[in-house]
Amino acid sequence: MTAQALPAQLAAIRDDFLALEERDRLMLLLEFSNELPELPERYRDHTDLFERVEECQTPVYIFIEVEEDRSVHIFATAPRESPTTRGFVSIIAQGLDGLSVEEALDVPDDFPDSIGLRRAVSPLRLRGMSAMLARTKRQLRERAPQ
Amino acid sequence: MTIELDPASKFTAYAHPERLVSTEWLQAHLGTAGLVVVESDEDVLLYETGHIPGSVKIDWHTDLNDPVNRDFVGSAAFAAVLGAKGIARDTTVVIYGDKTNWWAAYALWVFSLFGHTDVRLLDGGRDKWIAEGRSVTTDATVVAPAVYPEVERNDAPIRAFKDDVLAHFGNPLIDVRSPEEYTGARTTMPAYPEEGALRGGHIPSAASVPWARAAAPDASFKTREELDAIYKGEAGLTEGDNVIAYCRIGERSSHTWFVLTHLLGFEGVRNYDGSWTEWGNAVRVPIVLGADVGVAPAPVGAAALTR
C-alpha cells in the first residue's frame, strides 16, 4: 500500500491540535466533546443497534451508515460524564463523516497518535481512541463489502 | 491534623474516621485556610466540565505516574506537582473523584507513599456531591503556589512488588477485579487491539471481592457492619492478617486498600500495583483459571524467610 495522504478534514483536525500548546489541546478536545451531536431521532431509542467499544471504561456506542454513493456517516453516543471519551469519538465522527468507504478504511491506524495528545492525555487513554477507530473500520468492512 | 475532623456518626464505626469527610462537612469547610480540595478522575477532562469551587485537579496519569519508567513520580516531581497546586506538607487534603472515588483512592494511596499526613477522601465523591445538587463551577481556581518539600517515597509499608507476592503465599490475597477477569473467561474479540495481559486468571489463593462491593449505590462507602460482613465474613479475613490486594494496574485495588486499612483497620495492607498486567505477562508465575481460589504454593524468595 502506498502512503495515503490524510483526508483534508482529518488533516485539519490534526493541524488544529498541533498548533496549540499542550494544555490548550485538552481544551480543544473538550470542544470536540461538546460538539458531539445528539443521536438522530431514528436511533435514539435503539442503542441496542450500536456496537459497544469494550476497551473504553465508559460505554461508547458507534453506528455506521453507508449511503448509495458509498459515503460514510458515523453516529455515536457516550455519557456526558466521560468528556474525554466523547471528545475522541467526536473527532472520529467529524473526521470520517462524508468520506468514501475506501478513504475511511485508508485512514492510518495510528492517527490518534498523531494529534499531539500522548502527553496531555496519556498513551493508555489514547488506546481507547485507537480502539474506536479500529471498530469503526471493522464495521465498515462488514457493512460495505469491497 | 490541621483541620477539625468530621464528626459524622457513620464514620465513628470505622477504624480511622479521620480519613473521611462527608459532603456536608466539605460544603461547610470550603475556603478554610490550610485545606486544599483535590479532584482526581478517571477522565482527564471531567474536572474542566465543572468542579467543586476552589478545587484543584491532580491527574493520575499525567501528574502521578512517571512518564518513562513504570513507576510513580519521584520526590522532585511530586513536590513540584503539589507545590503548584498550593499544597504544603501540613495541608489538609480532601480528595474526591468520579466512578465511586476509584481514582481518588488511587491518588490518596500515592500521597500515602510519600507520607502526606492529613489526606482524606470525600465520602461518595463527585457523584454524591452532584447528586445532592451542590455547586460546581467551571471558573479556574486561582492557586497560591506552596513549597512542598522533596520527601523520599517509602514504598515498602503499603506497596507490594511481584517478588513480595511470591513471598507472601500462605497469607491472604484479595483480587478486586470483575468475576470475568478473575476466572480468566474474558475472550478476545475480532479487531481488538492488545488486551494488556498474555494470560487470564488469578493469583493462586486470592479471594475474589470486586472493589465496588465496598460502595453503596450513592457511591459512599458501605457501613462498617456491611464491610465486615464482606471482607471478614465472605472473604475470610481475620484481625492481624497481612493482606495484599491487586487488580489490573493497581487503581481499583487502591480503593480496597483504603477500605481494609482505614475503614476496617487492618495493618500493613499492601497494594500490588503491578497487578494483572504484570502477573499475567510474567514468565513462570503460578496462575489459577476458573472460579476456584486455588491453592497457594510455597512462598519463595528471600523475603519469604524474613516475614
Coordinates of C-alpha atoms in Angstrom, one line a residue:
Chain A
M1 CA 0.0 0.0 0.0
T2 CA 1.3 3.4 -0.9
A3 CA 1.4 6.1 1.7
Q4 CA -2.0 7.7 1.7
A5 CA -2.5 11.4 2.2
L6 CA -4.7 12.1 5.2
P7 CA -8.2 13.2 4.1
A8 CA -8.3 17.0 4.3
Q9 CA -10.8 17.2 7.2
L10 CA -8.7 14.8 9.4
A11 CA -5.6 16.7 8.5
A12 CA -7.3 19.9 9.5
I13 CA -8.2 18.4 12.9
R14 CA -4.6 17.2 13.4
D15 CA -3.2 20.6 12.5
D16 CA -5.6 22.4 14.8
F17 CA -4.4 20.3 17.7
L18 CA -0.7 20.6 16.8
A19 CA -0.9 24.3 16.5
L20 CA -1.8 24.6 20.2
E21 CA 0.2 24.3 23.4
E22 CA -0.3 21.0 25.2
R23 CA -2.6 22.4 27.8
D24 CA -4.8 24.0 25.2
R25 CA -5.1 20.8 23.3
L26 CA -7.1 19.4 26.2
M27 CA -9.5 22.4 25.8
L28 CA -9.8 21.7 22.1
L29 CA -10.6 18.1 23.0
L30 CA -13.3 19.4 25.4
E31 CA -14.7 21.5 22.5
F32 CA -15.0 18.3 20.4
S33 CA -16.6 16.6 23.3
N34 CA -19.3 19.3 23.5
E35 CA -19.8 19.2 19.7
L36 CA -20.8 15.5 19.6
P37 CA -24.3 15.8 18.1
E38 CA -27.3 14.1 19.7
L39 CA -28.3 10.9 18.0
P40 CA -30.7 11.3 15.1
E41 CA -34.3 10.5 16.0
R42 CA -34.2 7.1 14.3
Y43 CA -31.5 5.8 16.7
R44 CA -32.4 7.5 19.9
D45 CA -34.3 4.5 21.4
H46 CA -32.2 1.9 19.7
T47 CA -28.9 1.9 21.3
D48 CA -29.2 -1.9 21.1
L49 CA -28.2 -1.4 17.5
F50 CA -25.0 0.2 18.4
E51 CA -21.7 -1.6 18.9
R52 CA -20.1 -1.0 22.3
V53 CA -16.4 -0.4 22.3
E54 CA -15.3 -2.6 25.2
E55 CA -11.8 -1.1 25.6
C56 CA -13.3 2.1 26.9
Q57 CA -14.1 2.0 30.5
T58 CA -17.2 4.1 29.7
P59 CA -19.9 2.9 27.4
V60 CA -19.5 4.4 24.0
Y61 CA -21.6 3.2 21.1
I62 CA -20.8 3.6 17.4
F63 CA -23.1 3.1 14.5
I64 CA -22.3 3.5 10.8
E65 CA -24.4 4.2 7.8
V66 CA -23.1 3.8 4.2
E67 CA -25.0 5.8 1.5
E68 CA -25.7 4.6 -2.0
D69 CA -22.7 6.5 -3.2
R70 CA -20.6 4.7 -0.6
S71 CA -20.2 7.8 1.5
V72 CA -19.9 7.2 5.2
H73 CA -21.8 8.6 8.2
I74 CA -21.0 7.9 11.8
F75 CA -23.2 8.2 14.8
A76 CA -22.1 7.8 18.3
T77 CA -23.1 8.3 21.9
A78 CA -21.1 8.5 25.1
P79 CA -22.1 9.8 28.5
R80 CA -21.6 13.5 29.4
E81 CA -19.6 12.3 32.5
S82 CA -17.0 11.0 30.1
P83 CA -15.9 14.1 28.2
T84 CA -12.6 12.5 27.0
T85 CA -14.3 9.6 25.5
R86 CA -16.9 11.9 23.9
G87 CA -14.1 14.0 22.5
F88 CA -12.4 11.0 21.0
V89 CA -15.5 9.7 19.3
S90 CA -16.5 13.2 18.2
I91 CA -13.1 13.6 16.4
I92 CA -13.6 10.2 14.6
A93 CA -17.2 11.1 13.7
Q94 CA -16.3 14.5 12.3
G95 CA -13.1 13.4 10.8
L96 CA -14.6 10.5 8.8
D97 CA -18.1 11.9 8.0
G98 CA -18.7 12.1 4.3
L99 CA -15.6 10.2 3.3
S100 CA -15.9 7.3 0.9
V101 CA -15.7 3.8 2.4
E102 CA -12.3 3.4 0.8
E103 CA -11.0 6.8 2.1
A104 CA -12.2 5.9 5.6
L105 CA -10.5 2.5 5.5
D106 CA -7.3 4.1 4.4
V107 CA -7.1 6.4 7.5
P108 CA -3.9 5.4 9.2
D109 CA -4.5 3.3 12.3
D110 CA -2.1 5.4 14.2
F111 CA -4.0 8.7 13.5
P112 CA -4.8 9.0 17.3
D113 CA -1.1 9.1 18.0
S114 CA -0.5 12.0 15.5
I115 CA -2.6 14.7 17.1
G116 CA -0.3 15.6 20.0
L117 CA -2.3 14.2 22.9
R118 CA 0.0 11.5 24.1
R119 CA 1.5 13.5 26.9
A120 CA -1.6 15.6 27.7
V121 CA -4.0 12.7 27.8
S122 CA -1.6 9.7 28.3
P123 CA -0.9 6.7 26.0
L124 CA -3.3 4.4 27.9
R125 CA -6.2 6.7 27.4
L126 CA -5.4 7.2 23.7
R127 CA -5.6 3.5 23.3
G128 CA -9.4 4.0 23.7
M129 CA -9.4 6.2 20.6
S130 CA -7.4 3.7 18.6
A131 CA -9.9 1.0 19.6
M132 CA -12.8 3.2 18.3
L133 CA -11.1 3.7 15.0
A134 CA -10.4 0.0 14.7
R135 CA -14.0 -0.8 15.5
T136 CA -15.3 1.8 13.0
K137 CA -13.2 0.3 10.3
R138 CA -14.2 -3.2 11.0
Q139 CA -17.9 -2.3 10.9
L140 CA -17.2 -0.6 7.6
R141 CA -15.7 -3.7 6.2
E142 CA -18.7 -5.7 7.3
R143 CA -21.3 -3.3 6.0
A144 CA -19.8 -2.3 2.8
P145 CA -18.1 -5.2 1.2
Q146 CA -15.5 -4.3 -1.4
Chain B
M1 CA -4.4 17.1 61.9
T2 CA -4.7 20.7 60.9
I3 CA -8.5 21.0 60.4
E4 CA -11.2 19.6 62.7
L5 CA -12.5 16.2 61.9
D6 CA -15.9 15.3 60.5
P7 CA -17.9 14.1 63.5
A8 CA -20.5 12.3 61.3
S9 CA -21.8 9.3 63.2
K10 CA -21.4 6.9 60.3
F11 CA -17.7 7.4 60.4
T12 CA -17.2 6.7 64.1
A13 CA -17.6 3.0 63.5
Y14 CA -14.6 2.9 61.1
A15 CA -11.1 2.3 62.3
H16 CA -9.8 5.6 61.1
P17 CA -12.7 8.1 60.8
E18 CA -10.2 10.9 60.3
R19 CA -9.7 9.6 56.7
L20 CA -13.2 10.6 55.6
V21 CA -15.3 13.7 55.3
S22 CA -18.9 14.0 54.3
T23 CA -20.3 16.3 51.6
E24 CA -22.0 18.4 54.4
W25 CA -18.6 18.8 56.1
L26 CA -16.8 19.8 52.9
Q27 CA -19.5 22.3 52.0
A28 CA -19.2 23.9 55.4
H29 CA -15.4 24.0 55.2
L30 CA -14.8 25.2 51.6
G31 CA -12.4 28.1 51.7
T32 CA -10.9 27.2 55.1
A33 CA -7.2 28.1 55.3
G34 CA -5.0 25.1 55.3
L35 CA -7.5 23.0 53.3
V36 CA -7.0 22.0 49.6
V37 CA -9.6 20.1 47.8
V38 CA -8.3 17.9 45.0
E39 CA -10.3 16.3 42.2
S40 CA -8.8 13.1 40.7
D41 CA -10.8 11.4 38.0
E42 CA -10.5 8.6 35.5
D43 CA -11.5 11.1 32.9
V44 CA -8.8 13.7 32.3
L45 CA -11.3 16.3 31.2
L46 CA -14.1 15.9 33.7
Y47 CA -12.7 18.5 36.1
E48 CA -12.9 21.1 33.3
T49 CA -16.6 20.5 32.8
G50 CA -17.3 21.6 36.3
H51 CA -15.6 21.1 39.7
I52 CA -16.1 21.9 43.4
P53 CA -15.4 25.6 43.8
G54 CA -11.8 26.2 44.7
S55 CA -10.7 22.7 44.0
V56 CA -7.6 21.7 42.0
K57 CA -7.0 18.8 39.7
I58 CA -4.4 16.1 40.0
D59 CA -4.4 13.5 37.2
W60 CA -3.3 10.0 38.0
H61 CA -1.6 9.5 34.6
T62 CA 0.0 12.9 33.8
D63 CA 0.8 14.0 37.4
L64 CA 1.4 10.9 39.4
N65 CA 2.9 8.3 37.0
D66 CA 6.4 8.6 35.8
P67 CA 6.3 9.2 32.1
V68 CA 9.2 6.9 31.3
N69 CA 9.6 4.1 33.9
R70 CA 6.6 2.1 35.0
D71 CA 6.6 3.7 38.4
F72 CA 5.2 6.6 40.3
V73 CA 6.8 10.0 40.1
G74 CA 9.8 10.6 42.3
S75 CA 10.4 13.1 45.1
A76 CA 11.1 16.1 42.9
A77 CA 8.2 15.7 40.6
F78 CA 5.8 15.0 43.4
A79 CA 7.0 18.1 45.2
A80 CA 6.6 20.2 42.1
V81 CA 3.1 18.9 41.4
L82 CA 1.8 19.5 44.9
G83 CA 3.5 22.9 45.3
A84 CA 1.9 24.1 42.1
K85 CA -1.5 23.0 43.4
G86 CA -1.0 25.1 46.6
I87 CA -0.4 22.0 48.9
A88 CA 2.2 22.2 51.6
R89 CA 3.4 19.3 53.8
D90 CA 1.0 20.3 56.6
T91 CA -2.0 21.0 54.3
T92 CA -5.3 19.1 54.9
V93 CA -6.0 17.5 51.6
V94 CA -9.5 16.2 50.7
I95 CA -9.6 14.1 47.5
Y96 CA -12.8 13.4 45.6
G97 CA -13.4 11.9 42.1
D98 CA -15.6 10.2 39.6
K99 CA -16.5 6.5 39.4
T100 CA -17.1 6.0 43.2
N101 CA -13.8 7.6 44.1
W102 CA -11.9 4.9 42.3
W103 CA -9.1 7.3 41.1
A104 CA -9.4 9.5 44.2
A105 CA -8.4 6.5 46.3
Y106 CA -5.5 5.8 44.0
A107 CA -4.3 9.4 44.4
L108 CA -4.7 9.1 48.2
W109 CA -2.6 5.9 48.1
V110 CA 0.1 7.7 46.2
F111 CA 0.0 10.6 48.7
S112 CA 0.4 8.0 51.4
L113 CA 3.5 6.6 49.6
F114 CA 5.1 10.0 50.2
G115 CA 3.8 10.0 53.8
H116 CA 1.5 13.0 53.5
T117 CA -0.1 13.0 56.9
D118 CA -3.5 14.5 56.6
V119 CA -5.2 13.3 53.4
R120 CA -8.9 12.4 53.4
L121 CA -11.5 11.1 51.0
L122 CA -14.8 12.8 50.3
D123 CA -17.3 10.0 51.1
G124 CA -19.4 9.5 47.9
G125 CA -17.0 11.5 45.8
R126 CA -18.1 13.6 42.8
D127 CA -21.2 11.6 42.1
K128 CA -22.7 12.2 45.6
W129 CA -21.7 15.9 45.6
I130 CA -23.5 16.4 42.3
A131 CA -26.5 14.2 43.1
E132 CA -27.1 16.4 46.1
G133 CA -27.3 19.4 43.9
R134 CA -24.2 21.1 45.4
S135 CA -22.5 23.7 43.4
V136 CA -19.8 23.1 40.8
T137 CA -18.1 25.7 38.7
T138 CA -16.0 25.9 35.5
D139 CA -14.2 29.0 36.9
A140 CA -10.5 28.4 37.0
T141 CA -9.2 28.1 40.6
V142 CA -6.7 30.7 41.5
V143 CA -3.9 28.9 43.3
A144 CA -1.3 30.4 45.6
P145 CA 1.6 28.1 45.0
A146 CA 3.2 26.5 48.0
V147 CA 6.5 24.9 48.8
Y148 CA 6.3 21.2 49.1
P149 CA 9.5 19.5 50.4
E150 CA 11.2 16.8 48.5
V151 CA 10.4 13.7 50.6
E152 CA 11.5 10.2 49.8
R153 CA 8.8 7.9 48.7
N154 CA 8.5 5.0 51.2
D155 CA 7.0 2.1 49.2
A156 CA 7.7 -0.9 51.5
P157 CA 4.9 -0.5 54.0
I158 CA 1.9 -0.2 51.6
R159 CA 3.2 -1.3 48.2
A160 CA 3.9 -4.8 47.0
F161 CA 6.0 -5.9 44.1
K162 CA 5.9 -9.2 42.3
D163 CA 8.6 -10.8 44.4
D164 CA 6.7 -9.7 47.5
V165 CA 3.6 -11.6 46.3
L166 CA 5.6 -14.7 45.6
A167 CA 7.0 -14.5 49.2
H168 CA 3.5 -13.7 50.6
F169 CA 1.9 -17.1 49.6
G170 CA 0.1 -18.5 52.6
N171 CA -1.2 -15.1 53.6
P172 CA -4.4 -13.6 52.2
L173 CA -4.6 -12.1 48.8
I174 CA -7.7 -10.2 47.5
D175 CA -8.4 -9.9 43.8
V176 CA -10.7 -6.9 43.3
R177 CA -11.3 -7.3 39.5
S178 CA -14.6 -8.4 37.9
P179 CA -15.6 -12.1 38.0
E180 CA -14.8 -12.4 34.3
E181 CA -11.3 -11.2 34.8
Y182 CA -10.9 -13.4 37.9
T183 CA -11.9 -16.6 36.2
G184 CA -10.0 -15.8 33.0
A185 CA -13.2 -16.1 31.0
R186 CA -12.7 -12.8 29.1
T187 CA -12.2 -13.6 25.5
T188 CA -10.5 -11.7 22.7
M189 CA -12.9 -10.2 20.1
P190 CA -12.1 -9.5 16.5
A191 CA -10.3 -6.3 15.7
Y192 CA -9.4 -5.7 19.3
P193 CA -6.0 -4.2 20.0
E194 CA -3.8 -5.9 22.5
E195 CA -5.5 -6.9 25.7
G196 CA -2.7 -5.9 28.1
A197 CA -2.1 -9.4 29.5
L198 CA -1.0 -12.6 27.8
R199 CA -2.7 -14.9 30.3
G200 CA -6.0 -14.8 32.1
G201 CA -7.0 -16.0 35.5
H202 CA -5.9 -15.1 39.0
I203 CA -3.1 -15.5 41.5
P204 CA -3.5 -18.8 43.4
S205 CA -5.4 -18.5 46.7
A206 CA -6.6 -14.9 46.0
A207 CA -10.2 -14.4 47.2
S208 CA -12.5 -12.6 44.7
V209 CA -14.0 -9.4 46.1
P210 CA -14.8 -6.9 43.3
W211 CA -13.8 -3.5 44.6
A212 CA -17.2 -1.8 44.0
R213 CA -18.8 -4.1 46.6
A214 CA -17.4 -1.7 49.2
A215 CA -19.6 1.1 47.8
A216 CA -23.3 1.9 48.4
P217 CA -25.5 2.9 45.4
D218 CA -24.8 6.6 46.2
A219 CA -21.0 6.0 45.8
S220 CA -20.4 6.4 49.5
F221 CA -18.7 3.6 51.5
K222 CA -20.9 0.9 53.0
T223 CA -21.2 0.9 56.8
R224 CA -18.7 -0.8 59.0
E225 CA -21.1 -3.7 59.6
E226 CA -21.7 -4.3 55.9
L227 CA -17.9 -4.1 55.1
D228 CA -17.1 -6.5 58.0
A229 CA -19.6 -9.0 56.5
I230 CA -18.0 -8.8 53.1
Y231 CA -14.3 -8.9 54.0
K232 CA -14.2 -10.8 57.3
G233 CA -17.3 -12.9 56.6
E234 CA -17.2 -13.8 53.0
A235 CA -13.5 -13.3 52.2
G236 CA -12.5 -14.8 55.5
L237 CA -10.0 -12.1 56.6
T238 CA -9.3 -12.1 60.3
E239 CA -7.7 -9.5 62.5
G240 CA -4.0 -9.4 62.3
D241 CA -3.9 -10.7 58.7
N242 CA -1.2 -9.4 56.4
V243 CA -3.1 -8.7 53.1
I244 CA -2.1 -7.9 49.6
A245 CA -4.7 -6.5 47.1
Y246 CA -4.4 -6.3 43.4
C247 CA -6.4 -5.6 40.2
R248 CA -5.3 -4.8 36.7
I249 CA -3.0 -1.8 37.2
G250 CA -3.4 -1.1 40.9
E251 CA -6.1 1.5 40.8
R252 CA -9.2 -0.4 41.8
S253 CA -7.2 -2.2 44.5
S254 CA -6.2 1.2 45.9
H255 CA -9.9 1.6 46.8
T256 CA -9.9 -1.8 48.5
W257 CA -6.6 -0.9 50.2
F258 CA -8.3 2.2 51.6
V259 CA -11.2 0.1 52.9
L260 CA -9.1 -2.5 54.5
T261 CA -6.6 0.0 56.0
H262 CA -8.6 3.0 57.0
L263 CA -12.2 1.7 57.4
L264 CA -11.5 -1.8 58.8
G265 CA -8.2 -1.2 60.5
F266 CA -6.0 -3.9 59.0
E267 CA -2.3 -3.0 59.4
G268 CA 0.3 -3.5 56.8
V269 CA -2.1 -3.9 53.8
R270 CA -0.2 -3.6 50.6
N271 CA -1.4 -2.8 47.1
Y272 CA 0.3 -4.7 44.3
D273 CA 0.2 -2.1 41.6
G274 CA 2.0 -4.3 39.1
S275 CA -1.2 -6.3 39.3
W276 CA -2.5 -8.4 36.5
T277 CA -0.8 -6.5 33.7
E278 CA 2.5 -7.7 35.3
W279 CA 1.4 -11.1 36.7
G280 CA -0.4 -12.1 33.5
N281 CA 2.6 -11.4 31.5
A282 CA 5.3 -12.7 33.8
V283 CA 7.2 -15.9 33.0
R284 CA 6.7 -19.0 35.2
V285 CA 4.4 -17.5 37.9
P286 CA 1.5 -19.7 39.0
I287 CA -2.0 -18.9 37.7
V288 CA -5.4 -20.4 38.5
L289 CA -8.2 -20.5 36.0
G290 CA -11.9 -20.6 36.9
A291 CA -13.9 -19.6 40.0
D292 CA -11.9 -21.8 42.4
V293 CA -9.5 -19.8 44.5
G294 CA -6.8 -22.4 44.1
V295 CA -4.0 -23.5 46.5
A296 CA -1.2 -21.2 47.5
P297 CA 2.2 -22.6 46.5
A298 CA 5.1 -22.5 49.0
P299 CA 6.3 -18.9 49.4
V300 CA 9.6 -18.3 47.6
G301 CA 12.4 -15.8 47.8
A302 CA 14.5 -14.1 50.4
A303 CA 11.5 -12.0 51.5
A304 CA 9.7 -15.2 52.5
L305 CA 12.4 -16.0 55.1
T306 CA 12.2 -12.7 56.8
R307 CA 8.4 -12.4 57.1

